[in-house]
């Protein structure tokens, strides 16, 4: 009933599903990282960097980055459409909301690309 | 005066309760340009409070049930002054109207075979009174009225009825030929006045239980349609007939459905005795409402009432078991907790007969056309229609059976819709009202808006309610009623001098209450005059000075004429179309 | 008893204020908040509030009493008064028309949006459509809604987006028709709810459940709608 073009998937059910799946991916990733740090009390840079040389870890990290992008996009979009609305601040809302949405989209994209560069860019 | 804004429709329905919504639905789905004017959002109308169900011979509980038996019960319940042609129509069309409701989505309770659940109600029998208790009341738990009203509102949304919610109709506009052209109404939110002009004006404004101080009725039941019609000079029928429901919660007045007794509950006095066994050996607690209410008052008067003041009796339900109570009577369990602070699962509910229903009203034919009885023939009032509690078709006569009011709403709401559609499609029209006619209809609101000092609305209202309660209750007698009428005449002088303190426009509820008080007063006065006039006991009208029914003189409707304040008699219809009439006999349960 | 009542008359007040009423309670009875309002109106006839059935079934008098939404007619003063004092305010988050009367048009609009009526494209039988008691039982806890708006007006998601989020009351009714074995429009109904606002603005904070005067559970119904949507899409 309500059409939206700036939402992540333009579909509430998909957004809702993506948010949950991305939460699971992020959750699993950070639990693993916590476990890794916990089991290496005297963690060295070598061990840490070795972990990320592993292909499986690279893939997992990439997945986590994408999940981060999706999860944050949906979350921030919700916040902008809850609080930065015509009902709350009148006609000027669109001129605040849209730039904010563009800004976080760009920031999130930069973060993800930067992450990929770190992961695959070599030492 | 600036010219009043006019909105024009084929038909307007005043009132958004069960009858109004059913009529509006019929009209809108017949493609008539229809407006429904309601002083509250439609689902706040009093139909929402109906609990037990809608009585109708759909033969679910008993496959052999038939509408003739229902008709017999209704005629007997009416104490023989219900019009038999109308009752025949209601009982025979009933099943169709109930199935329609089900098709619209009404969430009826169900039997194991998937049909509509029916429960026993008072005054119901099989085989013309010879086959024992029937179970004929179709129910949606104990929230049938709520389910019905919401279903009707929903279907009006589906079909696109134009709603004017929180608009209050003030007075009818009629021309010099006594034809009704519409109503003047005020939008409560803005205070704006508008003339709603229509070829047909349907009054579905419900009851007026607020003329009594103790009533099951909502605050909004102020007899607005009756008041408007009386001010326009149109007659009222059987206004002395007021039903006192046996089980209003003591102190609060909230209704406890007859379905409680239908499901096996019964009344006890202070000795724990099931006293209805003495008054109605066969039907016991499921005798007709007038009979049960009188028996309760007798118990109280003879010193067997309960409580410190001995002024109520108890409704015992605990023996039905927690599971059954919670599934069949969940709303009652909530109400009893809230208003009587008892849990019916363990403790009986204190109850007392409480004003519940107006059997009288605007006399109409089966098509809902308002009638001006004229000797033996009836003349029709062009443009005016009525249905539901505001109308007197008359299917309830001197006493309504439980579950018959919801049936009345849908059957006659539907039939008034069909009648109006037919007339408009056949090109019926009425001549327009002049500016003078409109000004006349505005006079009441103008006076109120210009009042500078005078009587308090709340004070007059409570005086009126107390007078009615004291002098026109379950038992009546000539002397007492005469005193009551004198008090009402006194009040009438003060009524002309009501003062509206707050003249603001936006959502001014004080203005609406002042306008409502006029209507309450008209209803009360006609009730008092008609009650004093009927010198017999029949149905709900029980006199200590005339204790017997007098068929020789009083097998008749009373008709109140507002301009002369006189009563005349009108012949009861004993001519059903498809069968022999039921002859008056001794009425016992 | 002191009643602090929210007052605003757009014709004369530039902004709302709280008016203190000193109210004598007859016989010190535990009256309902609605009775208290009637007593206040006797002191000041310009006080406006909605009321009708006075027994909790019509849904007219939803309001905020000492911070919690409920129906004034079935809320005893003992249940809300603190130190013999009650604050009475209109339903939260809705535009005020006057005093305790709020503009409910968006609330009703959301209700209308869910097509709150049975849709069945099969020809009507000569009698009622059959429904088993088990199927009928699925409507319990849904059809009883009285549209008082206590739930929706206590829901932050509805405060922010009352024009887009259907809100707990509307969604409860939406599920009432989705759950009805007689309704054949399930997939169209679900399709209408897939967008990011109509259903998915519900964050499951159960404010609606906590205030519902009829003891209904919109959050649970919304959960069921989400499962139905997921079921349909996967």
PDB file of N, CA and C in Angstrom, chain B residues 451-508:
ATOM      1  N   UNK B 451     -29.914  32.333  24.206  1.00  0.00           N
ATOM      2  CA  UNK B 451     -30.355  32.403  25.606  1.00  0.00           C
ATOM      3  C   UNK B 451     -29.311  33.145  26.440  1.00  0.00           C
ATOM      4  N   UNK B 452     -29.805  33.979  27.351  1.00  0.00           N
ATOM      5  CA  UNK B 452     -28.863  34.737  28.173  1.00  0.00           C
ATOM      6  C   UNK B 452     -28.922  34.326  29.640  1.00  0.00           C
ATOM      7  N   UNK B 453     -30.050  33.780  30.049  1.00  0.00           N
ATOM      8  CA  UNK B 453     -30.123  33.269  31.416  1.00  0.00           C
ATOM      9  C   UNK B 453     -31.259  32.266  31.457  1.00  0.00           C
ATOM     10  N   UNK B 454     -31.337  31.502  32.531  1.00  0.00           N
ATOM     11  CA  UNK B 454     -32.431  30.549  32.626  1.00  0.00           C
ATOM     12  C   UNK B 454     -32.027  29.273  33.340  1.00  0.00           C
ATOM     13  N   UNK B 455     -32.722  28.196  33.006  1.00  0.00           N
ATOM     14  CA  UNK B 455     -32.625  26.952  33.766  1.00  0.00           C
ATOM     15  C   UNK B 455     -31.391  26.131  33.398  1.00  0.00           C
ATOM     16  N   UNK B 456     -30.906  25.361  34.389  1.00  0.00           N
ATOM     17  CA  UNK B 456     -29.748  24.508  34.158  1.00  0.00           C
ATOM     18  C   UNK B 456     -30.174  23.179  33.526  1.00  0.00           C
ATOM     19  N   UNK B 457     -29.404  22.794  32.527  1.00  0.00           N
ATOM     20  CA  UNK B 457     -29.707  21.568  31.777  1.00  0.00           C
ATOM     21  C   UNK B 457     -29.630  20.334  32.673  1.00  0.00           C
ATOM     22  N   UNK B 458     -28.533  20.218  33.440  1.00  0.00           N
ATOM     23  CA  UNK B 458     -28.359  19.027  34.280  1.00  0.00           C
ATOM     24  C   UNK B 458     -29.460  18.901  35.323  1.00  0.00           C
ATOM     25  N   UNK B 459     -29.861  20.037  35.882  1.00  0.00           N
ATOM     26  CA  UNK B 459     -30.872  19.973  36.943  1.00  0.00           C
ATOM     27  C   UNK B 459     -32.212  19.507  36.380  1.00  0.00           C
ATOM     28  N   UNK B 460     -32.625  20.099  35.273  1.00  0.00           N
ATOM     29  CA  UNK B 460     -33.909  19.703  34.687  1.00  0.00           C
ATOM     30  C   UNK B 460     -33.892  18.241  34.257  1.00  0.00           C
ATOM     31  N   UNK B 461     -32.755  17.821  33.713  1.00  0.00           N
ATOM     32  CA  UNK B 461     -32.671  16.438  33.249  1.00  0.00           C
ATOM     33  C   UNK B 461     -32.834  15.470  34.412  1.00  0.00           C
ATOM     34  N   UNK B 462     -32.164  15.755  35.515  1.00  0.00           N
ATOM     35  CA  UNK B 462     -32.275  14.789  36.602  1.00  0.00           C
ATOM     36  C   UNK B 462     -33.656  14.852  37.256  1.00  0.00           C
ATOM     37  N   UNK B 463     -34.297  16.021  37.269  1.00  0.00           N
ATOM     38  CA  UNK B 463     -35.675  16.088  37.766  1.00  0.00           C
ATOM     39  C   UNK B 463     -36.605  15.229  36.900  1.00  0.00           C
ATOM     40  N   UNK B 464     -36.430  15.348  35.586  1.00  0.00           N
ATOM     41  CA  UNK B 464     -37.261  14.587  34.665  1.00  0.00           C
ATOM     42  C   UNK B 464     -37.069  13.091  34.876  1.00  0.00           C
ATOM     43  N   UNK B 465     -35.794  12.683  34.955  1.00  0.00           N
ATOM     44  CA  UNK B 465     -35.498  11.254  35.099  1.00  0.00           C
ATOM     45  C   UNK B 465     -36.049  10.702  36.404  1.00  0.00           C
ATOM     46  N   UNK B 466     -35.919  11.472  37.467  1.00  0.00           N
ATOM     47  CA  UNK B 466     -36.437  10.995  38.755  1.00  0.00           C
ATOM     48  C   UNK B 466     -37.960  10.903  38.745  1.00  0.00           C
ATOM     49  N   UNK B 467     -38.604  11.865  38.102  1.00  0.00           N
ATOM     50  CA  UNK B 467     -40.066  11.825  38.019  1.00  0.00           C
ATOM     51  C   UNK B 467     -40.526  10.566  37.292  1.00  0.00           C
ATOM     52  N   UNK B 468     -39.891  10.282  36.175  1.00  0.00           N
ATOM     53  CA  UNK B 468     -40.290   9.100  35.407  1.00  0.00           C
ATOM     54  C   UNK B 468     -40.042   7.829  36.221  1.00  0.00           C
ATOM     55  N   UNK B 469     -38.898   7.785  36.899  1.00  0.00           N
ATOM     56  CA  UNK B 469     -38.539   6.611  37.681  1.00  0.00           C
ATOM     57  C   UNK B 469     -39.553   6.382  38.811  1.00  0.00           C
ATOM     58  N   UNK B 470     -39.944   7.466  39.469  1.00  0.00           N
ATOM     59  CA  UNK B 470     -40.846   7.372  40.622  1.00  0.00           C
ATOM     60  C   UNK B 470     -42.288   7.063  40.219  1.00  0.00           C
ATOM     61  N   UNK B 471     -42.733   7.648  39.124  1.00  0.00           N
ATOM     62  CA  UNK B 471     -44.165   7.614  38.834  1.00  0.00           C
ATOM     63  C   UNK B 471     -44.565   6.697  37.675  1.00  0.00           C
ATOM     64  N   UNK B 472     -43.596   6.276  36.881  1.00  0.00           N
ATOM     65  CA  UNK B 472     -43.948   5.467  35.708  1.00  0.00           C
ATOM     66  C   UNK B 472     -43.059   4.229  35.592  1.00  0.00           C
ATOM     67  N   UNK B 473     -42.859   3.549  36.716  1.00  0.00           N
ATOM     68  CA  UNK B 473     -41.953   2.396  36.764  1.00  0.00           C
ATOM     69  C   UNK B 473     -42.650   1.097  36.407  1.00  0.00           C
ATOM     70  N   UNK B 474     -42.158   0.008  37.002  1.00  0.00           N
ATOM     71  CA  UNK B 474     -42.680  -1.332  36.695  1.00  0.00           C
ATOM     72  C   UNK B 474     -44.170  -1.427  37.057  1.00  0.00           C
ATOM     73  N   UNK B 475     -44.522  -0.937  38.247  1.00  0.00           N
ATOM     74  CA  UNK B 475     -45.938  -0.903  38.644  1.00  0.00           C
ATOM     75  C   UNK B 475     -46.424   0.552  38.650  1.00  0.00           C
ATOM     76  N   UNK B 476     -47.628   0.752  38.156  1.00  0.00           N
ATOM     77  CA  UNK B 476     -48.165   2.109  38.032  1.00  0.00           C
ATOM     78  C   UNK B 476     -49.568   2.161  38.632  1.00  0.00           C
ATOM     79  N   UNK B 477     -49.966   3.335  39.093  1.00  0.00           N
ATOM     80  CA  UNK B 477     -51.380   3.500  39.419  1.00  0.00           C
ATOM     81  C   UNK B 477     -51.813   4.921  39.111  1.00  0.00           C
ATOM     82  N   UNK B 478     -53.141   5.083  38.928  1.00  0.00           N
ATOM     83  CA  UNK B 478     -53.683   6.329  38.424  1.00  0.00           C
ATOM     84  C   UNK B 478     -53.260   7.547  39.217  1.00  0.00           C
ATOM     85  N   UNK B 479     -53.379   7.450  40.536  1.00  0.00           N
ATOM     86  CA  UNK B 479     -53.121   8.615  41.376  1.00  0.00           C
ATOM     87  C   UNK B 479     -51.661   9.057  41.252  1.00  0.00           C
ATOM     88  N   UNK B 480     -50.828   8.067  41.367  1.00  0.00           N
ATOM     89  CA  UNK B 480     -49.393   8.295  41.310  1.00  0.00           C
ATOM     90  C   UNK B 480     -48.968   8.860  39.945  1.00  0.00           C
ATOM     91  N   UNK B 481     -49.566   8.279  38.886  1.00  0.00           N
ATOM     92  CA  UNK B 481     -49.220   8.747  37.549  1.00  0.00           C
ATOM     93  C   UNK B 481     -49.695  10.178  37.343  1.00  0.00           C
ATOM     94  N   UNK B 482     -50.861  10.472  37.921  1.00  0.00           N
ATOM     95  CA  UNK B 482     -51.390  11.817  37.768  1.00  0.00           C
ATOM     96  C   UNK B 482     -50.449  12.842  38.408  1.00  0.00           C
ATOM     97  N   UNK B 483     -49.958  12.471  39.598  1.00  0.00           N
ATOM     98  CA  UNK B 483     -48.973  13.351  40.254  1.00  0.00           C
ATOM     99  C   UNK B 483     -47.742  13.531  39.366  1.00  0.00           C
ATOM    100  N   UNK B 484     -47.303  12.427  38.783  1.00  0.00           N
ATOM    101  CA  UNK B 484     -46.134  12.489  37.904  1.00  0.00           C
ATOM    102  C   UNK B 484     -46.365  13.426  36.733  1.00  0.00           C
ATOM    103  N   UNK B 485     -47.550  13.294  36.156  1.00  0.00           N
ATOM    104  CA  UNK B 485     -47.878  14.129  35.008  1.00  0.00           C
ATOM    105  C   UNK B 485     -47.910  15.608  35.396  1.00  0.00           C
ATOM    106  N   UNK B 486     -48.427  15.871  36.598  1.00  0.00           N
ATOM    107  CA  UNK B 486     -48.431  17.261  37.089  1.00  0.00           C
ATOM    108  C   UNK B 486     -47.005  17.801  37.170  1.00  0.00           C
ATOM    109  N   UNK B 487     -46.102  16.960  37.707  1.00  0.00           N
ATOM    110  CA  UNK B 487     -44.699  17.386  37.823  1.00  0.00           C
ATOM    111  C   UNK B 487     -44.117  17.665  36.444  1.00  0.00           C
ATOM    112  N   UNK B 488     -44.499  16.824  35.485  1.00  0.00           N
ATOM    113  CA  UNK B 488     -43.979  17.022  34.132  1.00  0.00           C
ATOM    114  C   UNK B 488     -44.498  18.316  33.526  1.00  0.00           C
ATOM    115  N   UNK B 489     -45.762  18.623  33.812  1.00  0.00           N
ATOM    116  CA  UNK B 489     -46.318  19.887  33.303  1.00  0.00           C
ATOM    117  C   UNK B 489     -45.590  21.081  33.921  1.00  0.00           C
ATOM    118  N   UNK B 490     -45.240  20.940  35.217  1.00  0.00           N
ATOM    119  CA  UNK B 490     -44.448  21.975  35.884  1.00  0.00           C
ATOM    120  C   UNK B 490     -43.108  22.160  35.176  1.00  0.00           C
ATOM    121  N   UNK B 491     -42.481  20.994  34.932  1.00  0.00           N
ATOM    122  CA  UNK B 491     -41.178  21.024  34.274  1.00  0.00           C
ATOM    123  C   UNK B 491     -41.258  21.679  32.903  1.00  0.00           C
ATOM    124  N   UNK B 492     -42.382  21.444  32.234  1.00  0.00           N
ATOM    125  CA  UNK B 492     -42.529  21.950  30.868  1.00  0.00           C
ATOM    126  C   UNK B 492     -42.349  23.468  30.822  1.00  0.00           C
ATOM    127  N   UNK B 493     -42.897  24.135  31.859  1.00  0.00           N
ATOM    128  CA  UNK B 493     -42.761  25.595  31.895  1.00  0.00           C
ATOM    129  C   UNK B 493     -41.292  25.978  31.988  1.00  0.00           C
ATOM    130  N   UNK B 494     -40.546  25.215  32.789  1.00  0.00           N
ATOM    131  CA  UNK B 494     -39.123  25.542  32.963  1.00  0.00           C
ATOM    132  C   UNK B 494     -38.314  25.155  31.721  1.00  0.00           C
ATOM    133  N   UNK B 495     -38.789  24.116  31.029  1.00  0.00           N
ATOM    134  CA  UNK B 495     -38.073  23.643  29.840  1.00  0.00           C
ATOM    135  C   UNK B 495     -37.949  24.732  28.775  1.00  0.00           C
ATOM    136  N   UNK B 496     -38.980  25.577  28.689  1.00  0.00           N
ATOM    137  CA  UNK B 496     -38.955  26.634  27.685  1.00  0.00           C
ATOM    138  C   UNK B 496     -37.890  27.679  27.959  1.00  0.00           C
ATOM    139  N   UNK B 497     -37.252  27.552  29.102  1.00  0.00           N
ATOM    140  CA  UNK B 497     -36.327  28.586  29.540  1.00  0.00           C
ATOM    141  C   UNK B 497     -34.920  28.032  29.793  1.00  0.00           C
ATOM    142  N   UNK B 498     -34.592  26.968  29.064  1.00  0.00           N
ATOM    143  CA  UNK B 498     -33.259  26.371  29.229  1.00  0.00           C
ATOM    144  C   UNK B 498     -32.187  27.374  28.825  1.00  0.00           C
ATOM    145  N   UNK B 499     -31.121  27.396  29.597  1.00  0.00           N
ATOM    146  CA  UNK B 499     -30.040  28.335  29.293  1.00  0.00           C
ATOM    147  C   UNK B 499     -28.764  27.582  28.914  1.00  0.00           C
ATOM    148  N   UNK B 500     -28.226  27.915  27.732  1.00  0.00           N
ATOM    149  CA  UNK B 500     -26.942  27.360  27.317  1.00  0.00           C
ATOM    150  C   UNK B 500     -25.854  28.363  27.677  1.00  0.00           C
ATOM    151  N   UNK B 501     -25.069  27.986  28.691  1.00  0.00           N
ATOM    152  CA  UNK B 501     -24.027  28.901  29.177  1.00  0.00           C
ATOM    153  C   UNK B 501     -22.901  29.046  28.166  1.00  0.00           C
ATOM    154  N   UNK B 502     -22.438  27.907  27.699  1.00  0.00           N
ATOM    155  CA  UNK B 502     -21.273  27.882  26.816  1.00  0.00           C
ATOM    156  C   UNK B 502     -21.735  27.966  25.364  1.00  0.00           C
ATOM    157  N   UNK B 503     -21.384  29.066  24.714  1.00  0.00           N
ATOM    158  CA  UNK B 503     -21.870  29.256  23.338  1.00  0.00           C
ATOM    159  C   UNK B 503     -20.804  28.912  22.296  1.00  0.00           C
ATOM    160  N   UNK B 504     -19.704  28.305  22.735  1.00  0.00           N
ATOM    161  CA  UNK B 504     -18.617  28.047  21.787  1.00  0.00           C
ATOM    162  C   UNK B 504     -19.087  27.092  20.690  1.00  0.00           C
ATOM    163  N   UNK B 505     -18.332  27.081  19.578  1.00  0.00           N
ATOM    164  CA  UNK B 505     -18.755  26.299  18.424  1.00  0.00           C
ATOM    165  C   UNK B 505     -18.140  24.906  18.391  1.00  0.00           C
ATOM    166  N   UNK B 506     -16.848  24.825  18.721  1.00  0.00           N
ATOM    167  CA  UNK B 506     -16.123  23.575  18.494  1.00  0.00           C
ATOM    168  C   UNK B 506     -16.458  22.515  19.552  1.00  0.00           C
ATOM    169  N   UNK B 507     -16.947  21.399  19.095  1.00  0.00           N
ATOM    170  CA  UNK B 507     -17.277  20.251  19.945  1.00  0.00           C
ATOM    171  C   UNK B 507     -17.892  20.669  21.277  1.00  0.00           C
ATOM    172  N   UNK B 508     -18.949  21.443  21.178  1.00  0.00           N
ATOM    173  CA  UNK B 508     -19.643  21.905  22.368  1.00  0.00           C
ATOM    174  C   UNK B 508     -20.704  20.867  22.756  1.00  0.00           C
TER     175      UNK B 508
END
